[in-house]
CSV table of N, CA, C and O and ligand atoms in Angstrom, one decimal:
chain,number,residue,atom,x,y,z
I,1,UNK,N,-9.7,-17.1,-21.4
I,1,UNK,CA,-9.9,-15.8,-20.8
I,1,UNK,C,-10.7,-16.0,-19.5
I,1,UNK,O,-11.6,-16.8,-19.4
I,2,UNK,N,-10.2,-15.2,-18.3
I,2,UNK,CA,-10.7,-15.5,-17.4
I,2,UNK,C,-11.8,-14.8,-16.9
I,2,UNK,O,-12.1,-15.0,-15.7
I,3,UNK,N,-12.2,-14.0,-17.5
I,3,UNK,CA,-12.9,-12.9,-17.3
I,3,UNK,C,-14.2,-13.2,-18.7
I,3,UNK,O,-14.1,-13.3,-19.9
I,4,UNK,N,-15.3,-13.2,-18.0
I,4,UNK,CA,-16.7,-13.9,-18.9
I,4,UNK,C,-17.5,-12.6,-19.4
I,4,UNK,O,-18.3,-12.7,-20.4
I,5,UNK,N,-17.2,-11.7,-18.8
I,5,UNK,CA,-17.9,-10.5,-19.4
I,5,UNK,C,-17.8,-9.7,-20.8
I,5,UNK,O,-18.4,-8.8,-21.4
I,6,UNK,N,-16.7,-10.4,-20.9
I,6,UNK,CA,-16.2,-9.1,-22.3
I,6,UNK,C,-17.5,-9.2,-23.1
I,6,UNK,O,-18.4,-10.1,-23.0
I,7,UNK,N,-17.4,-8.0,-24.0
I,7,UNK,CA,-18.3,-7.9,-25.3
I,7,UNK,C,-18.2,-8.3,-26.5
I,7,UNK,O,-19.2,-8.6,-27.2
I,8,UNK,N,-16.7,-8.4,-26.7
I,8,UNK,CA,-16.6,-8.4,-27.8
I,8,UNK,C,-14.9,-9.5,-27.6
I,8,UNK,O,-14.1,-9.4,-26.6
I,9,UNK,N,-14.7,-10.4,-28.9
I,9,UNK,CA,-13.3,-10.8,-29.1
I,9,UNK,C,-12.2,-10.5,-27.9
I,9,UNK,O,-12.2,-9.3,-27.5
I,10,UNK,N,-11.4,-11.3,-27.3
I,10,UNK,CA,-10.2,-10.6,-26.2
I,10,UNK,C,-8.9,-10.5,-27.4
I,10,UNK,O,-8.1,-9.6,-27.3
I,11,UNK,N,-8.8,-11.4,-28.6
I,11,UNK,CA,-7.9,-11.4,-29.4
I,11,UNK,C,-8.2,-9.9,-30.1
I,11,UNK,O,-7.2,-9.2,-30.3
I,12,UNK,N,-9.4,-9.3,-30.6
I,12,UNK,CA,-9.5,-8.7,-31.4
I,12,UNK,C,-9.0,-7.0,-30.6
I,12,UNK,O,-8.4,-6.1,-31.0
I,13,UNK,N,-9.6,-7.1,-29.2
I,13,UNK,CA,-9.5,-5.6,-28.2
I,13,UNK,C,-8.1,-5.3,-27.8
I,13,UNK,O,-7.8,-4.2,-27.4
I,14,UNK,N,-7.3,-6.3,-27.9
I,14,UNK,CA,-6.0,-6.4,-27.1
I,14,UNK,C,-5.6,-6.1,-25.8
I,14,UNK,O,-6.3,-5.7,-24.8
I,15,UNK,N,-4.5,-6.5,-26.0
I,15,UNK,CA,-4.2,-6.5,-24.2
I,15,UNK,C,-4.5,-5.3,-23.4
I,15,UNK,O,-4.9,-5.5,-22.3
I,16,UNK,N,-4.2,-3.8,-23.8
I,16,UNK,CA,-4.4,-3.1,-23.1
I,16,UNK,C,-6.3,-2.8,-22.6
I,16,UNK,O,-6.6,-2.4,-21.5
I,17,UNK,N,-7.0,-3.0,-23.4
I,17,UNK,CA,-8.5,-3.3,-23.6
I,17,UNK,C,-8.7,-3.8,-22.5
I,17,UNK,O,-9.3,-3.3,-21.6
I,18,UNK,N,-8.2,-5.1,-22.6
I,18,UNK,CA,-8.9,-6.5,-21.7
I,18,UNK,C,-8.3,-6.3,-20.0
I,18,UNK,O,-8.9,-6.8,-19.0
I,19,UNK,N,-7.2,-5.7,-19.9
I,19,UNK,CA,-6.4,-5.2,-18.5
I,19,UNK,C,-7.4,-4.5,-18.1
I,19,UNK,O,-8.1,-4.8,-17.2
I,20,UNK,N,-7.7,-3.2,-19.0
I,20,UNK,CA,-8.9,-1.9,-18.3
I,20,UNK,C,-10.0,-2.8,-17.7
I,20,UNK,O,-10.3,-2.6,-16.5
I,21,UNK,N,-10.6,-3.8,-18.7
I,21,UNK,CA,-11.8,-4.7,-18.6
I,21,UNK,C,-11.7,-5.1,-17.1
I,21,UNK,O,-12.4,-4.7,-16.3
I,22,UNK,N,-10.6,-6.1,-16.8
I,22,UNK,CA,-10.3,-6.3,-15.6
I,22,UNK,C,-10.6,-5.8,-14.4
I,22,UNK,O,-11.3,-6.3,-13.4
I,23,UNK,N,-9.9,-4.6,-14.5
I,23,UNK,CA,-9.6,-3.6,-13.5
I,23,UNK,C,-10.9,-2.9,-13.4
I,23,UNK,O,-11.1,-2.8,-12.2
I,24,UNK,N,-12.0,-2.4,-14.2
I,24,UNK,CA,-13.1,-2.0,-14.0
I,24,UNK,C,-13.9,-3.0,-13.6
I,24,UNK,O,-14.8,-2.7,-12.7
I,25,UNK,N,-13.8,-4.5,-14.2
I,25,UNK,CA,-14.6,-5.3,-13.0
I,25,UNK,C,-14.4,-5.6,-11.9
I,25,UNK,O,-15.2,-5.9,-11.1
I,26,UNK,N,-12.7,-5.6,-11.6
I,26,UNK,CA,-12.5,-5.6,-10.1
I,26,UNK,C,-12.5,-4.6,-9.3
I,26,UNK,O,-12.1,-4.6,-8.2
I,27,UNK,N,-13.2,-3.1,-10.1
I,27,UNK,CA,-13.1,-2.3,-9.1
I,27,UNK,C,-15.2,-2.0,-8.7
I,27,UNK,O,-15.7,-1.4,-7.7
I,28,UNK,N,-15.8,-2.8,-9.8
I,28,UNK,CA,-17.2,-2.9,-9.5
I,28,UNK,C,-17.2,-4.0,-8.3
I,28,UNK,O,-17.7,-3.7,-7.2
I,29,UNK,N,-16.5,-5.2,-8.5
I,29,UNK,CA,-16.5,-6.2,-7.3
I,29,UNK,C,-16.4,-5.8,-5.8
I,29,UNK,O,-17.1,-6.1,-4.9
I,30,UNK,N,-15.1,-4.8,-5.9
I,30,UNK,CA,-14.9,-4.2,-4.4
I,30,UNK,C,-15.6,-3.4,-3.9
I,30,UNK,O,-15.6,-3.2,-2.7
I,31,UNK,N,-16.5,-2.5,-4.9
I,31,UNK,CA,-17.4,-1.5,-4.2
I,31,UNK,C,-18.8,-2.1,-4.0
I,31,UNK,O,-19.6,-1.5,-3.3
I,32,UNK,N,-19.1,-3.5,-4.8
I,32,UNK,CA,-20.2,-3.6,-4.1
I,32,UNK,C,-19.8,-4.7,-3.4
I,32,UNK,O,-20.8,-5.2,-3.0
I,33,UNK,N,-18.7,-5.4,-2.9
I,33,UNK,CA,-18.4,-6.1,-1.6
I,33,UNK,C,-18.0,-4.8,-0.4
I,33,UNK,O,-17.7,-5.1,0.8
I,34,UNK,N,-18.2,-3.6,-0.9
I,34,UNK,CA,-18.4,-2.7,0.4
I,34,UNK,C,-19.7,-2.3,0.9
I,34,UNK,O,-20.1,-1.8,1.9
I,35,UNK,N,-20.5,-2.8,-0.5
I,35,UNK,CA,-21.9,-2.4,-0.5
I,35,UNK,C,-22.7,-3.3,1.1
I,35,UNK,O,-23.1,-2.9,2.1
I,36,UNK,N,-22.6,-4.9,0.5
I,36,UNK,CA,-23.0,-5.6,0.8
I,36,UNK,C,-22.1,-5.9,2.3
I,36,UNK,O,-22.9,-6.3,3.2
I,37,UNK,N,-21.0,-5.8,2.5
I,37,UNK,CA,-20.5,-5.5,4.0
I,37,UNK,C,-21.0,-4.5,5.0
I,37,UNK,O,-21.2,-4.7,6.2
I,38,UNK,N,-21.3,-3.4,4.1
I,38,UNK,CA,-21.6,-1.8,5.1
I,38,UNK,C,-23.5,-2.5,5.6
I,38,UNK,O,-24.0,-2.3,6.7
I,39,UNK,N,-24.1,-3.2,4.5
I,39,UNK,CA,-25.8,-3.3,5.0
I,39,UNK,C,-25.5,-4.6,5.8
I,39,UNK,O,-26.4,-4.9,6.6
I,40,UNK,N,-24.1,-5.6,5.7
I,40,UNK,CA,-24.6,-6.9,6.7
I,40,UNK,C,-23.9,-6.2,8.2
I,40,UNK,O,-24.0,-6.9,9.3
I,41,UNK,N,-23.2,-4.8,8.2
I,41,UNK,CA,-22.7,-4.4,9.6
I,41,UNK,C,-23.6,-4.0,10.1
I,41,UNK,O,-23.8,-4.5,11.3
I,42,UNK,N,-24.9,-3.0,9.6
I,42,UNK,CA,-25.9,-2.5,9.7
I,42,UNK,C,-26.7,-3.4,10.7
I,42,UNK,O,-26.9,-3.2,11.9
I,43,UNK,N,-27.2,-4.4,10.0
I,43,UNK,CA,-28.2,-5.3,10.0
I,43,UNK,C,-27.8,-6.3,11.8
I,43,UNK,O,-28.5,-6.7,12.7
I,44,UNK,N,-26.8,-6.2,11.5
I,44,UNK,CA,-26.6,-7.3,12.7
I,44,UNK,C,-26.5,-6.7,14.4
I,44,UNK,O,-26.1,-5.7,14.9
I,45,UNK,N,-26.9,-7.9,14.9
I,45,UNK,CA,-27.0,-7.1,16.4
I,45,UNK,C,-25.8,-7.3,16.9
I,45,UNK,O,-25.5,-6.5,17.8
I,46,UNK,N,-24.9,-8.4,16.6
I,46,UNK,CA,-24.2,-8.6,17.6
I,46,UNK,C,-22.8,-8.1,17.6
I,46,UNK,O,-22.0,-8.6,16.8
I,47,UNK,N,-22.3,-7.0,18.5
I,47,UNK,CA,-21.2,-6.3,18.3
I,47,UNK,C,-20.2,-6.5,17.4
I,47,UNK,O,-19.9,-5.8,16.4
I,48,UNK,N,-19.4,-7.9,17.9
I,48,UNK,CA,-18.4,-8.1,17.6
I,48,UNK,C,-18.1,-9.0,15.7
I,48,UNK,O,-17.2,-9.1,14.9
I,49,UNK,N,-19.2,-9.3,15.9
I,49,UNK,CA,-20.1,-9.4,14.3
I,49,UNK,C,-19.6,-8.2,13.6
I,49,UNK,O,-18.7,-8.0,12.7
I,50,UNK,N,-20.6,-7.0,14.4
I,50,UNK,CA,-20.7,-5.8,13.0
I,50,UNK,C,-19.0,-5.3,13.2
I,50,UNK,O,-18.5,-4.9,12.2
I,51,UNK,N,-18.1,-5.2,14.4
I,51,UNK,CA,-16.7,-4.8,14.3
I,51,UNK,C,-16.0,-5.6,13.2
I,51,UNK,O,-15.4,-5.1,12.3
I,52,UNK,N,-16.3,-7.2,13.1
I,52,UNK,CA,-15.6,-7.5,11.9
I,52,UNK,C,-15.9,-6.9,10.6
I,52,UNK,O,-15.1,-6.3,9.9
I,53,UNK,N,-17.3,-7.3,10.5
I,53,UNK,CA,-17.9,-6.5,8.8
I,53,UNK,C,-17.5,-5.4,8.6
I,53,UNK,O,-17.4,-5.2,7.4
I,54,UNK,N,-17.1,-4.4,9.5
I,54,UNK,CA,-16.4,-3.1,9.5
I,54,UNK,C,-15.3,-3.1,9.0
I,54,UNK,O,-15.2,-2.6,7.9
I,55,UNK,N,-13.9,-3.9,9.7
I,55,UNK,CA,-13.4,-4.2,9.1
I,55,UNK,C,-13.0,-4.1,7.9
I,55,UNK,O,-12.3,-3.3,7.4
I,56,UNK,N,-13.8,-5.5,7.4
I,56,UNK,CA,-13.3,-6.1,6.0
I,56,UNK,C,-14.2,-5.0,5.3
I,56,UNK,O,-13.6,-4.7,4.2
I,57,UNK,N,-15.4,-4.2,5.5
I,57,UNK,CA,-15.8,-3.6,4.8
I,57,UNK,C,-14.5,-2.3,4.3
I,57,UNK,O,-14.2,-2.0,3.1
I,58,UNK,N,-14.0,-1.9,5.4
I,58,UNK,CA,-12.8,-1.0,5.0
I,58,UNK,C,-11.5,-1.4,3.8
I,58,UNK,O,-10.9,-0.7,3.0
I,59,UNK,N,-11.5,-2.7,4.3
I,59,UNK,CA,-10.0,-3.2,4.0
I,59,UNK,C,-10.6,-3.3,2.3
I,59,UNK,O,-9.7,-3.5,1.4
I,60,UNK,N,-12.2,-3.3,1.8
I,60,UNK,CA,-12.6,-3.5,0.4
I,60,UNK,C,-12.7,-2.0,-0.1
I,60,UNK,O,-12.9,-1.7,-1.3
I,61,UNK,N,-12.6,-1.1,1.0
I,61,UNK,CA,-12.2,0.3,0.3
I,61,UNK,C,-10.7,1.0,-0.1
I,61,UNK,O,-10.3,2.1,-0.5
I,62,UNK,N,-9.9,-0.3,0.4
I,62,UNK,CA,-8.8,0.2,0.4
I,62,UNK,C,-8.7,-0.4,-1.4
I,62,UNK,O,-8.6,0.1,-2.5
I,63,UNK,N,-8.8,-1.7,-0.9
I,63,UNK,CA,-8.7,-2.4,-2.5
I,63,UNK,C,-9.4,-1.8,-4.3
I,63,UNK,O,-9.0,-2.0,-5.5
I,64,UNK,N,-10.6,-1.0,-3.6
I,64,UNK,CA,-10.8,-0.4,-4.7
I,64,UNK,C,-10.2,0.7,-5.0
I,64,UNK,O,-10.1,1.1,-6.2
I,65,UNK,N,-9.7,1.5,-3.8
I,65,UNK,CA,-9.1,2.8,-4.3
I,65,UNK,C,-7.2,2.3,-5.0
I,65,UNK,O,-6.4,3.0,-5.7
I,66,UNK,N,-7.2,1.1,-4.6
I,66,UNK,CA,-5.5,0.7,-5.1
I,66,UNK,C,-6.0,0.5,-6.9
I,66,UNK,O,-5.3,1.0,-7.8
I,67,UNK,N,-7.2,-0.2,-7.2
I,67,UNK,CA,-7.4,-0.2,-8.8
I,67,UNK,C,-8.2,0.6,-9.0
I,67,UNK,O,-8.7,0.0,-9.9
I,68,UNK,N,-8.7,1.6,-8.9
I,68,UNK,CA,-8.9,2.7,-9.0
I,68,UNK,C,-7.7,3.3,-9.7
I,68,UNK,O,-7.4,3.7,-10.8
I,69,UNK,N,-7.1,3.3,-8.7
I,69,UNK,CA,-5.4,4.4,-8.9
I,69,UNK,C,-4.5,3.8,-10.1
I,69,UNK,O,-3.6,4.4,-10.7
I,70,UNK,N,-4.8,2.2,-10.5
I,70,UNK,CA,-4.4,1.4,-11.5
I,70,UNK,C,-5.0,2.1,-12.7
I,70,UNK,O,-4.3,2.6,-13.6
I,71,UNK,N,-6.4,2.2,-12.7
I,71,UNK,CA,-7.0,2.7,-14.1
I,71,UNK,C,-6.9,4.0,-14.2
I,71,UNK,O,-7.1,4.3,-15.4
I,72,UNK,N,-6.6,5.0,-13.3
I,72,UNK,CA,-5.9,6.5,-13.3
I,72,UNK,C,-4.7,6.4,-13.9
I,72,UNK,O,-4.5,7.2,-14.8
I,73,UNK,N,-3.6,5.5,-13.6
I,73,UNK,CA,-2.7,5.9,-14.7
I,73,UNK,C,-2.9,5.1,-15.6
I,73,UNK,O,-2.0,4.4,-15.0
I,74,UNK,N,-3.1,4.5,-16.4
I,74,UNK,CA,-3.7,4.2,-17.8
I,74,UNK,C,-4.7,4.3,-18.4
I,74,UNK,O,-5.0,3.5,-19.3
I,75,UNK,N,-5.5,5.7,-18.2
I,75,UNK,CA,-6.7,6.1,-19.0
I,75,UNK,C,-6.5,7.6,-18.6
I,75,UNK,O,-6.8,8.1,-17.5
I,76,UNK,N,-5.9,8.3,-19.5
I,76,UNK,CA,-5.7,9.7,-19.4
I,76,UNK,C,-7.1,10.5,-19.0
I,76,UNK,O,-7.2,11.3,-18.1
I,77,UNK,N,-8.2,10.1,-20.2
I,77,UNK,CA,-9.4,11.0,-19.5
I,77,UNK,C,-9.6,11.1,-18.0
I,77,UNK,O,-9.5,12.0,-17.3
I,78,UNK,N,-9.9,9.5,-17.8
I,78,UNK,CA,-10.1,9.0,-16.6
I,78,UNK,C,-9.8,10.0,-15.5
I,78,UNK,O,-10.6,10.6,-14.8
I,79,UNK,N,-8.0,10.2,-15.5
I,79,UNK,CA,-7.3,11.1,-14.7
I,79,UNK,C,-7.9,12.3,-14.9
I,79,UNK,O,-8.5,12.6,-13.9
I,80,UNK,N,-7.9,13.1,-15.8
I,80,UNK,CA,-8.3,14.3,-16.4
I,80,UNK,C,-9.6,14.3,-15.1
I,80,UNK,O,-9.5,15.0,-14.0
I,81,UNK,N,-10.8,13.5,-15.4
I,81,UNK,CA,-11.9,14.0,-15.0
I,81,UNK,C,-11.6,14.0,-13.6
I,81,UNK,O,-12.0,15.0,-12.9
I,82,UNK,N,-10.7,12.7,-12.7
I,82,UNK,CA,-11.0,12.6,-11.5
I,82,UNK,C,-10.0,13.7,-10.8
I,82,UNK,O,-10.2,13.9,-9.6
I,83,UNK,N,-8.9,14.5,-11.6
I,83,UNK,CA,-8.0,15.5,-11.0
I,83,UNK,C,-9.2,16.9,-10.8
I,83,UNK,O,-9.0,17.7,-10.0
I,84,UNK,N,-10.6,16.8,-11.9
I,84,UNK,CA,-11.0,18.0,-11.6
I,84,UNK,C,-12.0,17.4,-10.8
I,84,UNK,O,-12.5,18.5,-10.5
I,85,UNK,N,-12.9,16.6,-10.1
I,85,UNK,CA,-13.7,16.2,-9.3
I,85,UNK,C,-13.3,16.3,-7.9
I,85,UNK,O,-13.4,17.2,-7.1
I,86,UNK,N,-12.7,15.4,-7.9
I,86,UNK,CA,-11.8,14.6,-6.6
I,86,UNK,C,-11.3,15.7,-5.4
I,86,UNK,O,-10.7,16.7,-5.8
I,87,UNK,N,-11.7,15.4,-4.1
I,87,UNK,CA,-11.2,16.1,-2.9
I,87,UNK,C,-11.4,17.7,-3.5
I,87,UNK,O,-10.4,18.5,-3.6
I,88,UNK,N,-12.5,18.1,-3.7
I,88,UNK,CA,-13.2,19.2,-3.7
I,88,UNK,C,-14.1,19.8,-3.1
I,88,UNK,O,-15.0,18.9,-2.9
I,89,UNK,N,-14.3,20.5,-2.7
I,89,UNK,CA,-15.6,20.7,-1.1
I,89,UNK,C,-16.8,21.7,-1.8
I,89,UNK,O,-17.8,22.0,-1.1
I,90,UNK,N,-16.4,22.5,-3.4
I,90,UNK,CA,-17.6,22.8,-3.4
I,90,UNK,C,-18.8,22.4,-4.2
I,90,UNK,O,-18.6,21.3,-4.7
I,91,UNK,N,-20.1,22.8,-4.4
I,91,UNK,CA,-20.6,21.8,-5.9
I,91,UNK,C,-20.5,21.2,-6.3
I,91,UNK,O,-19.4,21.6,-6.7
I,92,UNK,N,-20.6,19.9,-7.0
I,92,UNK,CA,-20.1,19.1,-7.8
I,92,UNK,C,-20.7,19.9,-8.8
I,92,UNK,O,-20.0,20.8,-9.2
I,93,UNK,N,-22.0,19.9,-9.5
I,93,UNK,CA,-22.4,20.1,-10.6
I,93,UNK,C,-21.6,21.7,-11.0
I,93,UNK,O,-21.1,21.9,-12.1
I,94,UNK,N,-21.6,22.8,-10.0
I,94,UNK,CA,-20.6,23.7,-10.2
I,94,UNK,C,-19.4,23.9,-10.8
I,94,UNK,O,-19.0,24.8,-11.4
I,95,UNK,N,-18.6,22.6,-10.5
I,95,UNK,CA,-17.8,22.2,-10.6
I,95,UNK,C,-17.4,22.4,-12.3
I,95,UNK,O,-16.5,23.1,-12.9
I,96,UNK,N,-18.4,21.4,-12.8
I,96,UNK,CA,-18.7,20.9,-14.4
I,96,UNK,C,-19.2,21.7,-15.0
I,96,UNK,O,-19.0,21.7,-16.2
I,97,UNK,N,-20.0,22.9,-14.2
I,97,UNK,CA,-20.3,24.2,-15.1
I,97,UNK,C,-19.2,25.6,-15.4
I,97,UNK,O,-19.4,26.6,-16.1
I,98,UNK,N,-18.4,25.2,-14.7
I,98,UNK,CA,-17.3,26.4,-14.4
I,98,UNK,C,-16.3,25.6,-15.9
I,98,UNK,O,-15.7,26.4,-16.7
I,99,UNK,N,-16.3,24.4,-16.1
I,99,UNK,CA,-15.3,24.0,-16.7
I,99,UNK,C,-15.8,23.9,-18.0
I,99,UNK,O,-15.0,24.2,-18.9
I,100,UNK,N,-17.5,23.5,-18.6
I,100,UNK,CA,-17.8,24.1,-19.6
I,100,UNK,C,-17.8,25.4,-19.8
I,100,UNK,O,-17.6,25.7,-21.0
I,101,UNK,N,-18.2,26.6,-18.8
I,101,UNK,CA,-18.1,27.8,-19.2
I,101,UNK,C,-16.4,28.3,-20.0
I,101,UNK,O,-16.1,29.0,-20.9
I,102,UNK,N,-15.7,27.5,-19.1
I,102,UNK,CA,-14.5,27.3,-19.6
I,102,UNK,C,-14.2,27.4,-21.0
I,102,UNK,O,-13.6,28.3,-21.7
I,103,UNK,N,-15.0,26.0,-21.5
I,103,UNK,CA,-14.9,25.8,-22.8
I,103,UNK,C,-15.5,27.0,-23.6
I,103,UNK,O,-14.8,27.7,-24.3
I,104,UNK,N,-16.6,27.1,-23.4
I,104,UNK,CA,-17.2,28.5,-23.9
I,104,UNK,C,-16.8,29.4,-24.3
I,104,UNK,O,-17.4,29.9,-25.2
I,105,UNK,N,-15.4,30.1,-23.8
I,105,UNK,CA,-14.5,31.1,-23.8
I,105,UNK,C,-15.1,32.0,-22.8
I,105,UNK,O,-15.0,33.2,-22.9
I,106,UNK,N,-16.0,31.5,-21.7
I,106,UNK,CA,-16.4,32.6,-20.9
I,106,UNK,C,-15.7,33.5,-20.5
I,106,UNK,O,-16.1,34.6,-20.2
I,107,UNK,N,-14.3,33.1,-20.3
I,107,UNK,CA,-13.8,34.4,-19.7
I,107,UNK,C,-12.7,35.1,-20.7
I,107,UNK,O,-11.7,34.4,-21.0
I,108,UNK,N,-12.8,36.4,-21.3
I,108,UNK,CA,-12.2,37.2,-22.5
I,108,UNK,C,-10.6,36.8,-21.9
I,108,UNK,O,-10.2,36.8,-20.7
I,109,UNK,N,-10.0,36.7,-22.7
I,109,UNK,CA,-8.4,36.8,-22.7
I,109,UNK,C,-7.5,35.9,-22.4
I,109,UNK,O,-6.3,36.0,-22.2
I,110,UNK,N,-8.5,34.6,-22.2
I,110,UNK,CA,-7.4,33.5,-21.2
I,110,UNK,C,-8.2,32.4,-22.8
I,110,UNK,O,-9.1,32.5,-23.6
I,111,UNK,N,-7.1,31.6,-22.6
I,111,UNK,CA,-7.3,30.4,-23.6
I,111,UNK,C,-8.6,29.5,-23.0
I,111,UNK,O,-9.0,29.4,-21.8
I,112,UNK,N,-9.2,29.0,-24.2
I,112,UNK,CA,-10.7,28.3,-23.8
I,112,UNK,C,-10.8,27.1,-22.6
I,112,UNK,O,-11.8,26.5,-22.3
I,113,UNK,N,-9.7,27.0,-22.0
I,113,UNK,CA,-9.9,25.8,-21.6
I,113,UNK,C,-8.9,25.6,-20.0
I,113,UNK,O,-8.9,24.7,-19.2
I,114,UNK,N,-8.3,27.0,-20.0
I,114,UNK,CA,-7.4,27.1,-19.0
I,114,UNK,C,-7.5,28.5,-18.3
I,114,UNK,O,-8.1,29.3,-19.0
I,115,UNK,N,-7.0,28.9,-17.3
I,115,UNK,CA,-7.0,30.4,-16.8
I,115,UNK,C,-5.6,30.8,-16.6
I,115,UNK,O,-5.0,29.9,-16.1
I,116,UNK,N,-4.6,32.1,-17.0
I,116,UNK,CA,-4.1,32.5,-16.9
I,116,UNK,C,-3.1,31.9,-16.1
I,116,UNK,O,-1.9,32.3,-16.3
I,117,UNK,N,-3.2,30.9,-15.1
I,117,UNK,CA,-2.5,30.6,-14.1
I,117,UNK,C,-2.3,29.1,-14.8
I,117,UNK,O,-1.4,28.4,-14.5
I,118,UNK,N,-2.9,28.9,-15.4
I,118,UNK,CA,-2.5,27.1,-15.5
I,118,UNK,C,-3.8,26.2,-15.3
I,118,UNK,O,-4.0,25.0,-15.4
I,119,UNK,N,-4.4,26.9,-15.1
I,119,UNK,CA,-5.8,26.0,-13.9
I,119,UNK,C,-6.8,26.1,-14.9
I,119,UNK,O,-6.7,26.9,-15.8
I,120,UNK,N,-7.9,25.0,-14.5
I,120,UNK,CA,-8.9,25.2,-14.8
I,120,UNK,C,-10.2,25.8,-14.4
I,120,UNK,O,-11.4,25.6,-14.6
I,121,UNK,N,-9.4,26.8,-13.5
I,121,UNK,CA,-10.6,27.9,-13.1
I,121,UNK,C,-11.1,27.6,-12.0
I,121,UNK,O,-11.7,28.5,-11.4
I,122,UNK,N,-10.9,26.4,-11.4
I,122,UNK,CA,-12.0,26.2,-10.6
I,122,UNK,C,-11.5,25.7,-9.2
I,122,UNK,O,-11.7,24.8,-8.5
I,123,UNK,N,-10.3,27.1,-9.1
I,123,UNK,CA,-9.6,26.9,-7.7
I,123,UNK,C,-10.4,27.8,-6.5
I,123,UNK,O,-10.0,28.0,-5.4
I,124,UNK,N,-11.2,28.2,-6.9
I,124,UNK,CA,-12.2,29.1,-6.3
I,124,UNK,C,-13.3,27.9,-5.4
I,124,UNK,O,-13.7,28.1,-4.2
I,125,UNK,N,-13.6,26.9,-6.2
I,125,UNK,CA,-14.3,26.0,-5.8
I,125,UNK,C,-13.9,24.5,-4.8
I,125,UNK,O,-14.7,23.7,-4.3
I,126,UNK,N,-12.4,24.6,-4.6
I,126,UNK,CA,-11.5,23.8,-4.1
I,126,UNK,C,-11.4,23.9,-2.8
I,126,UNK,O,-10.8,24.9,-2.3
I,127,UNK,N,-11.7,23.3,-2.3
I,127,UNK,CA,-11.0,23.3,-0.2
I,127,UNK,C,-9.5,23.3,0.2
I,127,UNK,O,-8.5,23.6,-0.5
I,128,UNK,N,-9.6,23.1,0.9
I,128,UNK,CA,-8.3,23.6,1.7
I,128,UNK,C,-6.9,22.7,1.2
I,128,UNK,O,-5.7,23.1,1.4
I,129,UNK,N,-7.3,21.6,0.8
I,129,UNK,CA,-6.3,21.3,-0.1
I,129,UNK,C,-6.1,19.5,0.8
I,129,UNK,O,-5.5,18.5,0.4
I,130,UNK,N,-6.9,19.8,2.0
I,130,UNK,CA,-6.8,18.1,3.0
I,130,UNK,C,-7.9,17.3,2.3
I,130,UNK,O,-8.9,17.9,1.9
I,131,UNK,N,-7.7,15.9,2.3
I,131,UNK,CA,-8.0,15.6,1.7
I,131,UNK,C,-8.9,14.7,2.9
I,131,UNK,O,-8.4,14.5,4.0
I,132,UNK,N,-10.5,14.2,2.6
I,132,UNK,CA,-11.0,14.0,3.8
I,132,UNK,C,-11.5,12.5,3.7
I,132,UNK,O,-12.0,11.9,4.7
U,1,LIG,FE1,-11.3,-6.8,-1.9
């Protein structure tokens, strides 16, 4: 196994387990190799220095948003949560309160968990639909 982190058995979690495993450590690796790019562009004086670190700092945002998008389609919650977060412009924590109220049956006549339209309510809280 090439991956030293696991918790537990790789024979006993199976393959789909130990893939997720992966992919969440390669998507911790690229965000803090954006970490540590964005503070060495910061830091440095010399132009053409910080143009590269920019750069590669980008090209490690690209890479996490590509496994990112890996563990979105093989973890249904995953999706679930990031379709109601993601490219939203209002509140976050609003967000999460509109969708428990949801659960609640806050609103008489619509099913617990959806609105009349399909939605989970919280197209009121949504921008323009561009994504930024
Ligand atoms: Fe990378």
């Amino acid at each position: 196994m090439s991956s030293e982190s696991l918790h537990e058995n790789a024979e006993i979690l199976g393959a789909q387990v130990v893939d997720t495993h992966r992919a969440i450590v390669s998507l911790m690796e690229e965000l803090e190799a954006v970490d540590w790019y964005n503070q060495r562009a910061k830091a440095t004086a010399d132009p053409t220095l910080q143009a590269i670190l920019e750069h590669n700092r980008d090209e490690e945002k690209e890479h996490a948003a590509m496994v990112l998008e890996w563990l979105r389609r093989n973890d249904s919650k995953l999706a679930e949560h990031l379709r109601t977060f993601l490219f939203t412009d209002g509140p976050i924590t609003e967000i999460e309160a509109e969708m428990v109220q949801g659960e609640d049956g806050g609103d008489a006549g619509e099913s617990s968990t959806s609105t009349a339209d399909g939605s989970l309510g919280i197209g009121s809280l949504r921008g323009t639909g561009v994504p930024k």
